[in-house]
Amino acid sequence: MPEPTRKDETANGRPEESVAPDSNGVRPLPEISLEISPPPDDDAAATTPSPTPRAEDVNSLKKLSIELPNDSVPATGRKDSVWSLGDGQGPDDLEKPIDTPPRSTLLIESPQSAVILVGGDITFVAKVEAKDLLRKPTVKWFKGKWMDLASKTGKHLQLKETFDRLTKIHTFEMHIVKAKDNYAGNYRCEVTYKDKFDSCSFDLEVKEAEQGSQNIDIRSAFKRSSEGQEDAGELDFSGLLKHREPKPEDDTPEVDVWDILKNARPDQYEKIAFTYGITDLRGLLRRMKKIPKEVKKSEAFAKKLDPAYQADKGGKIRLVVDLADPTVDLKWYKNGQEIRSSPKFIFEHKGTQRIMVINNCSMNDDAAYSVAAGDEKCSTELFVKELPVKIVKDIEAVKTTVNERVELECEVSEEGAQVKWMKNGVEVPTGVRSRYRVKCEGTKHFLVIDDASREDTGTYSVMATGGTSEAHVQVDLKPLKVLRDLEDAKVLLGQPIKLQCEISPGNVPGRWYRNGQLIQPNDRINIVHRNRVHRLEIAAGSLHDAGDYTFVPEGYSQSLSAKIHIFDPPRVHLESMNFPDNTVTIVAGNKLRLEIPISGEPAPRVVWMKGERVILESGNRVRAETCGDQTSLTIDVTEREDIGNYKIVLQNEAGEATASVKIKVVDIPDPPEAPLVPAVGGDWCSMIWEPPKYDGGSPILGYFIERKKKQSSRWMRLNFDQIKETSFEPKKMIEGVPYEVRIFAVNAIGVSKPSEPSKAFTPLAVTSEPTMLVVDDVTDTTVTVKWRPPETIGAAGLDGYSVEYCIEGTDDWIVSNNALTEKTKYTITGLTTGSKILVRVKAINAAGASSPRTIQHSVLVKEVIEPPKIRVPRHLKQTYTRRVGEAVNVVVPFMGKPRPKVTWLKEGTAIDPTHVNIRNTDCDSIIFIRKAERSHSGKYEMAVQVENHVDTAVLDIQVVDLPGPPQCVNIEDVWGGNVALVWTPPKDNGNAQIIGYTIQKADKKTMEWYTCIEHYHRTCITIPELVVGNEYFFRIFAENMCGLSETATQTKKSALIVKEGMQLKTHDYSDHDFMEAPKFTQPLINTFAIAGYNATLNCSVRANPRAKVIWMKNKMAILDDPRYRMFSNQGVCTLEIRKPSPYDGGMYTCKAINDLGEAQVDCKLEVKGGFTFYELMKRGVPLHLIDKYMNEKTVEQEK
């Protein structure tokens, strides 16, 4: 919560007060004590509350005290003072009681005084009952006399308002959060509602632990920092000062800053604080406020002025001081200006008392006063209370008539006072163009209405600051006399109409009404007003002119009335109906209501007739009605029997009239017969139908067609434009779904009912032709073909295939299979050896046979020998590795016709079938070993033979096991905390390469083994960081691809780690020459690749310095070809071929070159699974390239 600031001062030095008025307009004067310590900066101010007076002390004089920080400082205005308000009585009036006007009781619960500790929270609550209030009251919270806390809300102060709709109580709360010691003081809550006012004062005391001020380094205590208490860092502007070089320390003795501040003037505090490096000026002033002050006895004044005085406006006040030395010169000041003797200011001497009397106090006398006696001065403040203006004489009620003058008069208690005139609670406008005039004569105030009207009737009130007076003004009309009244009349149609009356007074205007409607003058109607006579003239009367006429004098509730009757012969107005030949056409089944306008005055009697039959109003289906100026014929449901002529007869006193109307009834056509569906397609059908037998009396305009699925009940319209023909072809139907169709006939009247549905039909379509028909096998008497299913198979499905063939040169197609075959492969038998045939295949379903798929070239019936070819899988081209105990299952596919003969050899000898199982089929051979043993390792040779053609392949099968332990583990040397170990590789490597060793150590005392290093590749190692004084054993495990050896080899001797001081015997070593020409440690191997799948070639090379690697294909270097990627990592060289084709086959070379020489390795890459002639044609490859590729492929197969 921000600290309180001083009261604002005006330009002439006079302070502006902020005291809320009580219920009579008088501002309450609660006792407030405010202490403001210098310097004059507002942020350096602090408040000290004074206790709230008890209820029994309200009428007593409130004590006044003034304390200046230094008497030597001149008091200008009300600055730098501690004061409390009194009631303004002089010393002579102390014994007189004070009349305190009663307050309105708005507060039903008031805030109470409280005591809290520094840093605590507290809430003050005020409640106002809103049962008699029309809107929410206004509540303000103050600290001291003038500080409005609404603008100080924030982190430490929060104001809250709530309203309970059940109890009708407003609750206002003030929350103080984390109170500080300067929050203590007197607070006030004010409640205002219109002219009602209520307030309540309460105190807040903030306690904190007392702290001594002795032996404190003031300069270090009040230096600000960003750490520490909550107030630390506030208003610290030292960071904005210009940085200076540090000054050398001086040896001047330390001074007591407290003594300097006590003896200095307040305007010097800031300068002293800056001189001695005190940045927390606010904290300094708070500490100075707590230091007990020495009260100096005044030498000039025996009794000083009271802190404040109060006087009523127009009254007088006496300011009294008692001098210790009567001879001293005395001067009085008002706002710092010396006061001279005058009739307003009178100076009196009474012994040692010096009195200044201020007569006829006005608001200008509300100021700060001081008196100087020699070098001493004392000050006070005078508050002038403005008395409320009271209404001495109330306004009186007035009753008058229109056009008269109305004058309202009241008298107030003070001359020149401001009053407000109200009418029915609204302020009366008194501008230049207003009907109201306001004048003032001394204390009398007048409201004048020169030309009163009935609108001026109401309750008028006058409001002053001290009261309100009201009276009622009634303005009535003058009495009306009727000298000649209006008379009823009967007039024939077309004759003039005249109505006349005579009233008094004669200057009263009026208005004419016909049947309650205002009549305005025009070319036919003339309104005349001459003196007392009022006349209405209508040139030619019409039926609309009949009715009740009324004349209403303006401003009067009385009216004159008469009735006009118009006679007219009856007539039937058929011409207004615009019926051709007076004929009405209606659709059968609809309701017919024929309304015909008629005229006649009085209203004629109407009779409807059809032939000789009279139509009554009480008829059920057909009835006649007459209402006002029209007659109607109603037929609820029209039928064909309603066709005919209808006669209308009208009669009244003026004559008779007749007319006739012809009614024609039409209908929708009958529904057509059920349509026929002669043809059906895959998604369409054709339909025909006959026109309906009865067209409904109107020509047929067209037809609508609908269809639906047979299992559905929802019909769908197929055409939105009418079809004039009697045939239609629906499309976009779902194949295989049964449908029904129906017809609607349309004429000018509407759409007929639907016809009966057609017989159900199902759209079906044949499949597309089979695809990819090729010859699979040929013998001397048979030809085997295979194909793929059709791309499109309709809803009718696929029943099977029909295979046909014919001899080349003839068109006689022979069906080979009498029954349909569901398979996509078929063998044609019974053929003649050496003949040439053509083959075609058709797909058959319920819709019929599809288009045939025919082989493009004729097939020679003669068996062809196909050389054998072994297709070794990629994973078998390298060593096939399995562990002991695992199963070996190798499948090797091959090709050849007729069925090849397969033989297997191991290391050149036949395979024992008891250990290895071999199974051969037409296209592959399988080697199976249930539990592999190391004896099964070796090279297996496979031979595939067809007559004189043989193809072989070699498979390398390796069965691996765990290795044995290393041999001869010895401790070669011990020095410091290190032990050097050497060993020899294991005798049994488990039929796999040794990939590393695991070394463990154990202390001789515990013999617990700990791993020192794993996956170590060399056969010698130095174990470091061993504990001095311990004796160690070591053991080593060998490791291959199957894992660690089951046992380890342990050192026979132990290694004792002795203390430092032992000398290590070093050996002489000769530098080894690591320079080496390139040498391939792993060559390239011949590789088979599958077309379309990435292939890699790998080899490894050792060289020092590092060799440059060059890849070549067919002796040509591979440079910047995106199809190839080359890698080299740790001597391993890799060439990746992306998605190879048959063109990428050939001889590949890897060449390594450095300064000491060069080396190269070669391999052959063969790409299998090339494209067929059809696929190459489909891909758009030129014919000469296809021919070259096919020739190369044929040569390779022959090889």
JSON list of N, CA, C and O in Angstrom, two decimals, residues 927-961:
[
{"chain": "A", "resi": 927, "resn": "ILE", "atom": "N", "xyz": [19.37, -80.22, -49.43]},
{"chain": "A", "resi": 927, "resn": "ILE", "atom": "CA", "xyz": [20.26, -80.91, -48.49]},
{"chain": "A", "resi": 927, "resn": "ILE", "atom": "C", "xyz": [19.77, -80.59, -47.10]},
{"chain": "A", "resi": 927, "resn": "ILE", "atom": "O", "xyz": [19.64, -79.40, -46.74]},
{"chain": "A", "resi": 928, "resn": "PHE", "atom": "N", "xyz": [19.52, -81.64, -46.26]},
{"chain": "A", "resi": 928, "resn": "PHE", "atom": "CA", "xyz": [18.99, -81.43, -44.92]},
{"chain": "A", "resi": 928, "resn": "PHE", "atom": "C", "xyz": [19.81, -82.23, -43.92]},
{"chain": "A", "resi": 928, "resn": "PHE", "atom": "O", "xyz": [20.03, -83.44, -44.11]},
{"chain": "A", "resi": 929, "resn": "ILE", "atom": "N", "xyz": [20.33, -81.56, -42.89]},
{"chain": "A", "resi": 929, "resn": "ILE", "atom": "CA", "xyz": [21.06, -82.18, -41.78]},
{"chain": "A", "resi": 929, "resn": "ILE", "atom": "C", "xyz": [20.33, -81.77, -40.51]},
{"chain": "A", "resi": 929, "resn": "ILE", "atom": "O", "xyz": [20.23, -80.57, -40.21]},
{"chain": "A", "resi": 930, "resn": "ARG", "atom": "N", "xyz": [19.82, -82.75, -39.75]},
{"chain": "A", "resi": 930, "resn": "ARG", "atom": "CA", "xyz": [19.01, -82.43, -38.57]},
{"chain": "A", "resi": 930, "resn": "ARG", "atom": "C", "xyz": [19.86, -81.77, -37.50]},
{"chain": "A", "resi": 930, "resn": "ARG", "atom": "O", "xyz": [19.48, -80.73, -36.95]},
{"chain": "A", "resi": 931, "resn": "LYS", "atom": "N", "xyz": [21.02, -82.34, -37.14]},
{"chain": "A", "resi": 931, "resn": "LYS", "atom": "CA", "xyz": [21.92, -81.77, -36.14]},
{"chain": "A", "resi": 931, "resn": "LYS", "atom": "C", "xyz": [23.32, -81.73, -36.76]},
{"chain": "A", "resi": 931, "resn": "LYS", "atom": "O", "xyz": [23.94, -82.77, -36.98]},
{"chain": "A", "resi": 932, "resn": "ALA", "atom": "N", "xyz": [23.77, -80.52, -37.00]},
{"chain": "A", "resi": 932, "resn": "ALA", "atom": "CA", "xyz": [25.05, -80.36, -37.68]},
{"chain": "A", "resi": 932, "resn": "ALA", "atom": "C", "xyz": [26.19, -80.67, -36.71]},
{"chain": "A", "resi": 932, "resn": "ALA", "atom": "O", "xyz": [26.13, -80.35, -35.51]},
{"chain": "A", "resi": 933, "resn": "GLU", "atom": "N", "xyz": [27.24, -81.30, -37.27]},
{"chain": "A", "resi": 933, "resn": "GLU", "atom": "CA", "xyz": [28.47, -81.56, -36.55]},
{"chain": "A", "resi": 933, "resn": "GLU", "atom": "C", "xyz": [29.63, -80.96, -37.33]},
{"chain": "A", "resi": 933, "resn": "GLU", "atom": "O", "xyz": [29.50, -80.62, -38.51]},
{"chain": "A", "resi": 934, "resn": "ARG", "atom": "N", "xyz": [30.78, -80.83, -36.63]},
{"chain": "A", "resi": 934, "resn": "ARG", "atom": "CA", "xyz": [31.91, -80.20, -37.31]},
{"chain": "A", "resi": 934, "resn": "ARG", "atom": "C", "xyz": [32.41, -81.06, -38.47]},
{"chain": "A", "resi": 934, "resn": "ARG", "atom": "O", "xyz": [33.00, -80.55, -39.41]},
{"chain": "A", "resi": 935, "resn": "SER", "atom": "N", "xyz": [32.12, -82.36, -38.43]},
{"chain": "A", "resi": 935, "resn": "SER", "atom": "CA", "xyz": [32.54, -83.22, -39.54]},
{"chain": "A", "resi": 935, "resn": "SER", "atom": "C", "xyz": [31.73, -82.97, -40.80]},
{"chain": "A", "resi": 935, "resn": "SER", "atom": "O", "xyz": [32.12, -83.38, -41.89]},
{"chain": "A", "resi": 936, "resn": "HIS", "atom": "N", "xyz": [30.58, -82.29, -40.68]},
{"chain": "A", "resi": 936, "resn": "HIS", "atom": "CA", "xyz": [29.77, -81.96, -41.85]},
{"chain": "A", "resi": 936, "resn": "HIS", "atom": "C", "xyz": [30.33, -80.79, -42.64]},
{"chain": "A", "resi": 936, "resn": "HIS", "atom": "O", "xyz": [29.80, -80.45, -43.70]},
{"chain": "A", "resi": 937, "resn": "SER", "atom": "N", "xyz": [31.33, -80.10, -42.12]},
{"chain": "A", "resi": 937, "resn": "SER", "atom": "CA", "xyz": [31.93, -78.96, -42.83]},
{"chain": "A", "resi": 937, "resn": "SER", "atom": "C", "xyz": [32.68, -79.47, -44.05]},
{"chain": "A", "resi": 937, "resn": "SER", "atom": "O", "xyz": [33.24, -80.58, -44.04]},
{"chain": "A", "resi": 938, "resn": "GLY", "atom": "N", "xyz": [32.68, -78.66, -45.10]},
{"chain": "A", "resi": 938, "resn": "GLY", "atom": "CA", "xyz": [33.40, -79.01, -46.30]},
{"chain": "A", "resi": 938, "resn": "GLY", "atom": "C", "xyz": [32.75, -78.41, -47.53]},
{"chain": "A", "resi": 938, "resn": "GLY", "atom": "O", "xyz": [31.76, -77.66, -47.44]},
{"chain": "A", "resi": 939, "resn": "LYS", "atom": "N", "xyz": [33.26, -78.74, -48.72]},
{"chain": "A", "resi": 939, "resn": "LYS", "atom": "CA", "xyz": [32.74, -78.23, -49.99]},
{"chain": "A", "resi": 939, "resn": "LYS", "atom": "C", "xyz": [31.89, -79.31, -50.63]},
{"chain": "A", "resi": 939, "resn": "LYS", "atom": "O", "xyz": [32.35, -80.43, -50.86]},
{"chain": "A", "resi": 940, "resn": "TYR", "atom": "N", "xyz": [30.66, -78.97, -50.93]},
{"chain": "A", "resi": 940, "resn": "TYR", "atom": "CA", "xyz": [29.70, -79.88, -51.54]},
{"chain": "A", "resi": 940, "resn": "TYR", "atom": "C", "xyz": [29.54, -79.49, -53.01]},
{"chain": "A", "resi": 940, "resn": "TYR", "atom": "O", "xyz": [29.26, -78.30, -53.29]},
{"chain": "A", "resi": 941, "resn": "GLU", "atom": "N", "xyz": [29.70, -80.46, -53.92]},
{"chain": "A", "resi": 941, "resn": "GLU", "atom": "CA", "xyz": [29.63, -80.19, -55.35]},
{"chain": "A", "resi": 941, "resn": "GLU", "atom": "C", "xyz": [28.33, -80.79, -55.89]},
{"chain": "A", "resi": 941, "resn": "GLU", "atom": "O", "xyz": [28.04, -81.96, -55.66]},
{"chain": "A", "resi": 942, "resn": "MET", "atom": "N", "xyz": [27.53, -79.94, -56.60]},
{"chain": "A", "resi": 942, "resn": "MET", "atom": "CA", "xyz": [26.26, -80.35, -57.18]},
{"chain": "A", "resi": 942, "resn": "MET", "atom": "C", "xyz": [26.40, -80.38, -58.69]},
{"chain": "A", "resi": 942, "resn": "MET", "atom": "O", "xyz": [26.87, -79.39, -59.29]},
{"chain": "A", "resi": 943, "resn": "ALA", "atom": "N", "xyz": [25.94, -81.49, -59.34]},
{"chain": "A", "resi": 943, "resn": "ALA", "atom": "CA", "xyz": [26.00, -81.62, -60.79]},
{"chain": "A", "resi": 943, "resn": "ALA", "atom": "C", "xyz": [24.60, -81.91, -61.31]},
{"chain": "A", "resi": 943, "resn": "ALA", "atom": "O", "xyz": [23.91, -82.80, -60.80]},
{"chain": "A", "resi": 944, "resn": "VAL", "atom": "N", "xyz": [24.15, -81.12, -62.33]},
{"chain": "A", "resi": 944, "resn": "VAL", "atom": "CA", "xyz": [22.84, -81.27, -62.96]},
{"chain": "A", "resi": 944, "resn": "VAL", "atom": "C", "xyz": [23.09, -81.62, -64.43]},
{"chain": "A", "resi": 944, "resn": "VAL", "atom": "O", "xyz": [23.77, -80.85, -65.14]},
{"chain": "A", "resi": 945, "resn": "GLN", "atom": "N", "xyz": [22.53, -82.78, -64.92]},
{"chain": "A", "resi": 945, "resn": "GLN", "atom": "CA", "xyz": [22.84, -83.27, -66.26]},
{"chain": "A", "resi": 945, "resn": "GLN", "atom": "C", "xyz": [21.55, -83.53, -67.03]},
{"chain": "A", "resi": 945, "resn": "GLN", "atom": "O", "xyz": [20.61, -84.13, -66.52]},
{"chain": "A", "resi": 946, "resn": "VAL", "atom": "N", "xyz": [21.51, -83.02, -68.27]},
{"chain": "A", "resi": 946, "resn": "VAL", "atom": "CA", "xyz": [20.45, -83.31, -69.24]},
{"chain": "A", "resi": 946, "resn": "VAL", "atom": "C", "xyz": [21.15, -83.79, -70.51]},
{"chain": "A", "resi": 946, "resn": "VAL", "atom": "O", "xyz": [21.79, -82.98, -71.21]},
{"chain": "A", "resi": 947, "resn": "GLU", "atom": "N", "xyz": [21.03, -85.12, -70.77]},
{"chain": "A", "resi": 947, "resn": "GLU", "atom": "CA", "xyz": [21.73, -85.74, -71.89]},
{"chain": "A", "resi": 947, "resn": "GLU", "atom": "C", "xyz": [23.21, -85.41, -71.79]},
{"chain": "A", "resi": 947, "resn": "GLU", "atom": "O", "xyz": [23.85, -85.76, -70.80]},
{"chain": "A", "resi": 948, "resn": "ASN", "atom": "N", "xyz": [23.75, -84.66, -72.76]},
{"chain": "A", "resi": 948, "resn": "ASN", "atom": "CA", "xyz": [25.18, -84.38, -72.73]},
{"chain": "A", "resi": 948, "resn": "ASN", "atom": "C", "xyz": [25.50, -83.03, -72.08]},
{"chain": "A", "resi": 948, "resn": "ASN", "atom": "O", "xyz": [26.66, -82.61, -72.06]},
{"chain": "A", "resi": 949, "resn": "HIS", "atom": "N", "xyz": [24.49, -82.33, -71.60]},
{"chain": "A", "resi": 949, "resn": "HIS", "atom": "CA", "xyz": [24.70, -81.01, -71.01]},
{"chain": "A", "resi": 949, "resn": "HIS", "atom": "C", "xyz": [24.76, -81.15, -69.50]},
{"chain": "A", "resi": 949, "resn": "HIS", "atom": "O", "xyz": [23.91, -81.80, -68.88]},
{"chain": "A", "resi": 950, "resn": "VAL", "atom": "N", "xyz": [25.82, -80.57, -68.89]},
{"chain": "A", "resi": 950, "resn": "VAL", "atom": "CA", "xyz": [26.04, -80.66, -67.44]},
{"chain": "A", "resi": 950, "resn": "VAL", "atom": "C", "xyz": [26.31, -79.25, -66.91]},
{"chain": "A", "resi": 950, "resn": "VAL", "atom": "O", "xyz": [27.04, -78.46, -67.53]},
{"chain": "A", "resi": 951, "resn": "ASP", "atom": "N", "xyz": [25.76, -78.95, -65.72]},
{"chain": "A", "resi": 951, "resn": "ASP", "atom": "CA", "xyz": [26.06, -77.70, -65.01]},
{"chain": "A", "resi": 951, "resn": "ASP", "atom": "C", "xyz": [26.37, -78.05, -63.56]},
{"chain": "A", "resi": 951, "resn": "ASP", "atom": "O", "xyz": [25.70, -78.93, -62.97]},
{"chain": "A", "resi": 952, "resn": "THR", "atom": "N", "xyz": [27.42, -77.44, -63.02]},
{"chain": "A", "resi": 952, "resn": "THR", "atom": "CA", "xyz": [27.86, -77.75, -61.66]},
{"chain": "A", "resi": 952, "resn": "THR", "atom": "C", "xyz": [27.88, -76.48, -60.81]},
{"chain": "A", "resi": 952, "resn": "THR", "atom": "O", "xyz": [27.95, -75.36, -61.33]},
{"chain": "A", "resi": 953, "resn": "ALA", "atom": "N", "xyz": [27.86, -76.73, -59.48]},
{"chain": "A", "resi": 953, "resn": "ALA", "atom": "CA", "xyz": [27.97, -75.64, -58.51]},
{"chain": "A", "resi": 953, "resn": "ALA", "atom": "C", "xyz": [28.57, -76.20, -57.25]},
{"chain": "A", "resi": 953, "resn": "ALA", "atom": "O", "xyz": [28.36, -77.38, -56.91]},
{"chain": "A", "resi": 954, "resn": "VAL", "atom": "N", "xyz": [29.34, -75.38, -56.52]},
{"chain": "A", "resi": 954, "resn": "VAL", "atom": "CA", "xyz": [30.03, -75.79, -55.29]},
{"chain": "A", "resi": 954, "resn": "VAL", "atom": "C", "xyz": [29.49, -74.96, -54.15]},
{"chain": "A", "resi": 954, "resn": "VAL", "atom": "O", "xyz": [29.45, -73.72, -54.23]},
{"chain": "A", "resi": 955, "resn": "LEU", "atom": "N", "xyz": [29.08, -75.65, -53.04]},
{"chain": "A", "resi": 955, "resn": "LEU", "atom": "CA", "xyz": [28.60, -74.98, -51.83]},
{"chain": "A", "resi": 955, "resn": "LEU", "atom": "C", "xyz": [29.59, -75.24, -50.71]},
{"chain": "A", "resi": 955, "resn": "LEU", "atom": "O", "xyz": [30.00, -76.39, -50.49]},
{"chain": "A", "resi": 956, "resn": "ASP", "atom": "N", "xyz": [30.02, -74.17, -50.01]},
{"chain": "A", "resi": 956, "resn": "ASP", "atom": "CA", "xyz": [30.96, -74.28, -48.89]},
{"chain": "A", "resi": 956, "resn": "ASP", "atom": "C", "xyz": [30.15, -74.20, -47.61]},
{"chain": "A", "resi": 956, "resn": "ASP", "atom": "O", "xyz": [29.58, -73.13, -47.28]},
{"chain": "A", "resi": 957, "resn": "ILE", "atom": "N", "xyz": [30.06, -75.33, -46.86]},
{"chain": "A", "resi": 957, "resn": "ILE", "atom": "CA", "xyz": [29.30, -75.37, -45.61]},
{"chain": "A", "resi": 957, "resn": "ILE", "atom": "C", "xyz": [30.29, -75.46, -44.47]},
{"chain": "A", "resi": 957, "resn": "ILE", "atom": "O", "xyz": [31.19, -76.34, -44.48]},
{"chain": "A", "resi": 958, "resn": "GLN", "atom": "N", "xyz": [30.17, -74.56, -43.49]},
{"chain": "A", "resi": 958, "resn": "GLN", "atom": "CA", "xyz": [31.08, -74.48, -42.35]},
{"chain": "A", "resi": 958, "resn": "GLN", "atom": "C", "xyz": [30.26, -74.61, -41.08]},
{"chain": "A", "resi": 958, "resn": "GLN", "atom": "O", "xyz": [29.36, -73.81, -40.83]},
{"chain": "A", "resi": 959, "resn": "VAL", "atom": "N", "xyz": [30.56, -75.65, -40.25]},
{"chain": "A", "resi": 959, "resn": "VAL", "atom": "CA", "xyz": [29.89, -75.87, -38.97]},
{"chain": "A", "resi": 959, "resn": "VAL", "atom": "C", "xyz": [30.88, -75.46, -37.89]},
{"chain": "A", "resi": 959, "resn": "VAL", "atom": "O", "xyz": [31.98, -76.03, -37.81]},
{"chain": "A", "resi": 960, "resn": "VAL", "atom": "N", "xyz": [30.53, -74.47, -37.06]},
{"chain": "A", "resi": 960, "resn": "VAL", "atom": "CA", "xyz": [31.46, -73.87, -36.09]},
{"chain": "A", "resi": 960, "resn": "VAL", "atom": "C", "xyz": [31.01, -74.24, -34.69]},
{"chain": "A", "resi": 960, "resn": "VAL", "atom": "O", "xyz": [29.84, -74.59, -34.43]},
{"chain": "A", "resi": 961, "resn": "ASP", "atom": "N", "xyz": [32.01, -74.14, -33.73]},
{"chain": "A", "resi": 961, "resn": "ASP", "atom": "CA", "xyz": [31.76, -74.46, -32.33]},
{"chain": "A", "resi": 961, "resn": "ASP", "atom": "C", "xyz": [32.57, -73.49, -31.48]},
{"chain": "A", "resi": 961, "resn": "ASP", "atom": "O", "xyz": [33.36, -72.68, -32.00]}
]
